[in-house]
PDB file of C-alpha atoms in Angstrom:
ATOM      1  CA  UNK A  13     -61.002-111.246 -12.226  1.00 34.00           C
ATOM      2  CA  UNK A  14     -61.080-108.125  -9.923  1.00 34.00           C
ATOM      3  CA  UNK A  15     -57.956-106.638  -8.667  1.00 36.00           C
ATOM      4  CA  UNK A  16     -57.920-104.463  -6.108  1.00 42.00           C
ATOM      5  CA  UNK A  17     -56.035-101.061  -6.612  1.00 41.00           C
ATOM      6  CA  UNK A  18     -54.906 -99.657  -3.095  1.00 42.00           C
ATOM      7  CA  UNK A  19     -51.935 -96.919  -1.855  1.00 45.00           C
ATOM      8  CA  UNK A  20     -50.766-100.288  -0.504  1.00 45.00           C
ATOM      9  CA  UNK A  21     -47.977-102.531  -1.884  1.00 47.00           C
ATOM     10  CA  UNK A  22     -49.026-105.202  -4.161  1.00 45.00           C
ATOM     11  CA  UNK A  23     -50.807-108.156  -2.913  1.00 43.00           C
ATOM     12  CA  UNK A  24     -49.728-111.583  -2.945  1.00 44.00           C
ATOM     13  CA  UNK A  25     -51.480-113.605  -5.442  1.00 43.00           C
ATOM     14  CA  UNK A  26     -52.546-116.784  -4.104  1.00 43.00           C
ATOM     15  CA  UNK A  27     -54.043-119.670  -5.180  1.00 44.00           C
ATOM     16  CA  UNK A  28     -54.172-123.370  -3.573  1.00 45.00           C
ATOM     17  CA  UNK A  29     -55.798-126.652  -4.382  1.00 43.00           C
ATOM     18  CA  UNK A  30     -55.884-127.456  -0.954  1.00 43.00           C
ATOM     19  CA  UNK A  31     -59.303-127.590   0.853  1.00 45.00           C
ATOM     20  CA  UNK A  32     -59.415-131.105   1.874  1.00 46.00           C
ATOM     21  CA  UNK A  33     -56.406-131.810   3.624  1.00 45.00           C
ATOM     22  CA  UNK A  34     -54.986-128.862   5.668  1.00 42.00           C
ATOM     23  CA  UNK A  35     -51.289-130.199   6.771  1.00 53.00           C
ATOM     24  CA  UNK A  36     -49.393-127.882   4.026  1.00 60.00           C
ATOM     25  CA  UNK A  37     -51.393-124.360   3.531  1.00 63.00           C
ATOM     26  CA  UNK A  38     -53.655-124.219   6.567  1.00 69.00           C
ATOM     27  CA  UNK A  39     -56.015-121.125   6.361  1.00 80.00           C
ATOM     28  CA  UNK A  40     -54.316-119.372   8.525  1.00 87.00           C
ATOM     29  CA  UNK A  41     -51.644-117.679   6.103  1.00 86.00           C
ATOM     30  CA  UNK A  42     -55.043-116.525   4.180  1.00 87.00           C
ATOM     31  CA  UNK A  43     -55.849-115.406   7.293  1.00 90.00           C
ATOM     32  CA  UNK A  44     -52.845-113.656   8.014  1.00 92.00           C
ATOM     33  CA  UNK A  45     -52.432-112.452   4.488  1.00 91.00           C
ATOM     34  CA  UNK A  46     -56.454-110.579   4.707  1.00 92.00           C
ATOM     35  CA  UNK A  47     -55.751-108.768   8.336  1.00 95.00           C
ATOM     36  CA  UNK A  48     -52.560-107.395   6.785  1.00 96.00           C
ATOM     37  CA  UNK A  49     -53.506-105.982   3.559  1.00 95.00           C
ATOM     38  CA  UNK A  50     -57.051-106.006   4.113  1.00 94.00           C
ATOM     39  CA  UNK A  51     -59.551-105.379   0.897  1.00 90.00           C
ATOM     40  CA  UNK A  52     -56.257-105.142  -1.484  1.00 90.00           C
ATOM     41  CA  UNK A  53     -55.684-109.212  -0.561  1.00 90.00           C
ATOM     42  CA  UNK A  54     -57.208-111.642  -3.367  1.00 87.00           C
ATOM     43  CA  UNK A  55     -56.699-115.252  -1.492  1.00 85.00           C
ATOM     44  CA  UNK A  56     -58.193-118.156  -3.558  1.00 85.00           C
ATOM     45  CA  UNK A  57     -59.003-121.566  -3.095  1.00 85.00           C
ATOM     46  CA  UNK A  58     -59.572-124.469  -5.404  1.00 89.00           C
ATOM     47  CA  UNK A  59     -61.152-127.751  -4.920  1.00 90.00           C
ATOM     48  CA  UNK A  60     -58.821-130.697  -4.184  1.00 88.00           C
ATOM     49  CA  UNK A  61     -60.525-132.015  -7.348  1.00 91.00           C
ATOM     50  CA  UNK A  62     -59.040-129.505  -9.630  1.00 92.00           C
ATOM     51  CA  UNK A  63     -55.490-130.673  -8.926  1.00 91.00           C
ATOM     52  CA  UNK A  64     -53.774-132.929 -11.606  1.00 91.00           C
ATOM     53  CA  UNK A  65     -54.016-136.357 -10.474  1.00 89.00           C
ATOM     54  CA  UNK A  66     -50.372-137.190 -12.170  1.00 90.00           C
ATOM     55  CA  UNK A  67     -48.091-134.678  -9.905  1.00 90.00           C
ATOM     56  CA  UNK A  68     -44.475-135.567 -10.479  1.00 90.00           C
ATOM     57  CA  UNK A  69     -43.348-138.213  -7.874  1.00 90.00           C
ATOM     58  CA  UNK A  70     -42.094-136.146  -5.155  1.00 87.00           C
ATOM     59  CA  UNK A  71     -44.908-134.310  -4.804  1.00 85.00           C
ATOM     60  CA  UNK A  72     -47.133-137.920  -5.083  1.00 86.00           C
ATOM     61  CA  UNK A  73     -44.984-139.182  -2.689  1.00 87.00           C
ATOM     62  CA  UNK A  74     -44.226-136.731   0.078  1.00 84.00           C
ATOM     63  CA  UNK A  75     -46.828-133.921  -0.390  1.00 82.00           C
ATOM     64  CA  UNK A  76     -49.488-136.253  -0.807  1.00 79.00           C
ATOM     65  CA  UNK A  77     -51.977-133.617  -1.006  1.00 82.00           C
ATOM     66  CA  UNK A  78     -53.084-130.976  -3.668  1.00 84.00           C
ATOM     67  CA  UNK A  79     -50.615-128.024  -3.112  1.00 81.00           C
ATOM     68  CA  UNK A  80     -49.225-126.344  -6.109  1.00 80.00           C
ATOM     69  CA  UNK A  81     -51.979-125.714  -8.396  1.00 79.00           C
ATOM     70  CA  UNK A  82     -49.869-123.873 -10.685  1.00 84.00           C
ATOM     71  CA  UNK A  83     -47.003-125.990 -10.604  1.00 88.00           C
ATOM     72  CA  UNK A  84     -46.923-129.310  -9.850  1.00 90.00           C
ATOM     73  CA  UNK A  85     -50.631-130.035  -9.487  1.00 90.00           C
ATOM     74  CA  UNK A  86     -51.089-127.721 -13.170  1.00 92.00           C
ATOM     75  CA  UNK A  87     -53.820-129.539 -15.199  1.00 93.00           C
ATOM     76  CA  UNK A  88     -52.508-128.373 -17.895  1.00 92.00           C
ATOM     77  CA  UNK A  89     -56.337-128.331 -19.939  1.00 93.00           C
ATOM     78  CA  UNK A  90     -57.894-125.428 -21.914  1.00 94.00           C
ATOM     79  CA  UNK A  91     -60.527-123.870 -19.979  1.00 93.00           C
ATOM     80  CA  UNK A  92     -58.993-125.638 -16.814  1.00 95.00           C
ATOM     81  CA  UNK A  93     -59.472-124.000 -13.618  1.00 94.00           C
ATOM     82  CA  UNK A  94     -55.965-124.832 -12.771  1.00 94.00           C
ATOM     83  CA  UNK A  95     -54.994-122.947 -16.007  1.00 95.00           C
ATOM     84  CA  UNK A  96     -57.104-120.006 -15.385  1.00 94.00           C
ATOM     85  CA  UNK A  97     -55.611-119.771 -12.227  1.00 93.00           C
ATOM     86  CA  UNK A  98     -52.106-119.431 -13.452  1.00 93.00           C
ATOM     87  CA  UNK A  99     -53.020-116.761 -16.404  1.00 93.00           C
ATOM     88  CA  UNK A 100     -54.805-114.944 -13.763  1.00 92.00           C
ATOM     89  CA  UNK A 101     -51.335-115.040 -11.811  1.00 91.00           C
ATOM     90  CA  UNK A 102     -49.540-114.007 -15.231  1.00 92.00           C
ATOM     91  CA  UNK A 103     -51.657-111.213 -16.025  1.00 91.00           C
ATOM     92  CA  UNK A 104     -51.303-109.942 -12.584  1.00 89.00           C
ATOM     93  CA  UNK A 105     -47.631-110.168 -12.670  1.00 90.00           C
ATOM     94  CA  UNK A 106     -47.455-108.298 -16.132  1.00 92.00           C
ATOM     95  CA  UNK A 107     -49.438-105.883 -15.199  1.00 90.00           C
ATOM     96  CA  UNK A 108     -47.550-104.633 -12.120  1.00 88.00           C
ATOM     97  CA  UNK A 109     -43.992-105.130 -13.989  1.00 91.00           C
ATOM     98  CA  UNK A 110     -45.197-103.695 -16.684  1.00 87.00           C
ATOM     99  CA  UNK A 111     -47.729-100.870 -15.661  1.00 80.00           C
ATOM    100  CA  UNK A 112     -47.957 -98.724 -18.843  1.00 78.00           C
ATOM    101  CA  UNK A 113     -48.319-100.903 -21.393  1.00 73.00           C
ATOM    102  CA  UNK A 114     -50.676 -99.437 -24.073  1.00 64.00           C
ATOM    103  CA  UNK A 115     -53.684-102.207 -23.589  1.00 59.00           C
ATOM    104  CA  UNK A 116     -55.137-103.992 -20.800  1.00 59.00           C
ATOM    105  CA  UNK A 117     -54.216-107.881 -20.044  1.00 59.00           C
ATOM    106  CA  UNK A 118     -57.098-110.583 -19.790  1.00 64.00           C
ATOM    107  CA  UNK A 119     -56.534-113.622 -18.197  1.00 62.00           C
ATOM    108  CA  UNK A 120     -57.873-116.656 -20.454  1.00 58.00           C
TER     109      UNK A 120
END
């Protein structure tokens, strides 16, 4: 995983399962997201296919479509890209709240 280091605030971290159906996270919020902060923006997007097929029933029912990757759609799986999406978020997140530790995070 690359981050990008900037003089600009932290990105947000993003990560969606949704590529086949576009009613919830349409690209343009990536879109948005890239003109704003530019080469410091890290916007990814998984296959519908990675999404857990056993959501809990509200998102089932009303979401209908892979949305929360690292949530409610979490395949929870070793090696799982859902998983190494969400220890890619964690090791972002530790590093920027905790910027000196003494080694460097990887994501599994």
């Amino acid at each position: 995983m690359s981050l990008r280091r900037s003089g600009r605030s932290p990105p947000r971290r993003s990560h969606t399962a949704d590529t086949g159906h576009r009613t919830w996270c349409t690209g343009q919020r990536f879109a948005a997201y890239r003109a704003l902060l530019g080469d410091a923006f890290d916007g990814r997007v998984l296959p519908d296919s990675a999404a857990s097929p056993a959501p809990p029933p509200f998102f089932a029912d009303l979401v209908g479509t892979p949305h929360s990757v690292v949530t409610a759609h979490l395949d929870d799986k070793a090696g799982h890209p859902t998983v190494r999406a969400r220890d890619e978020i964690l090791v972002f997140l530790t590093d920027r709240l905790h910027p000196h530790r003494n080694r460097p995070l990887t994501a599994t």
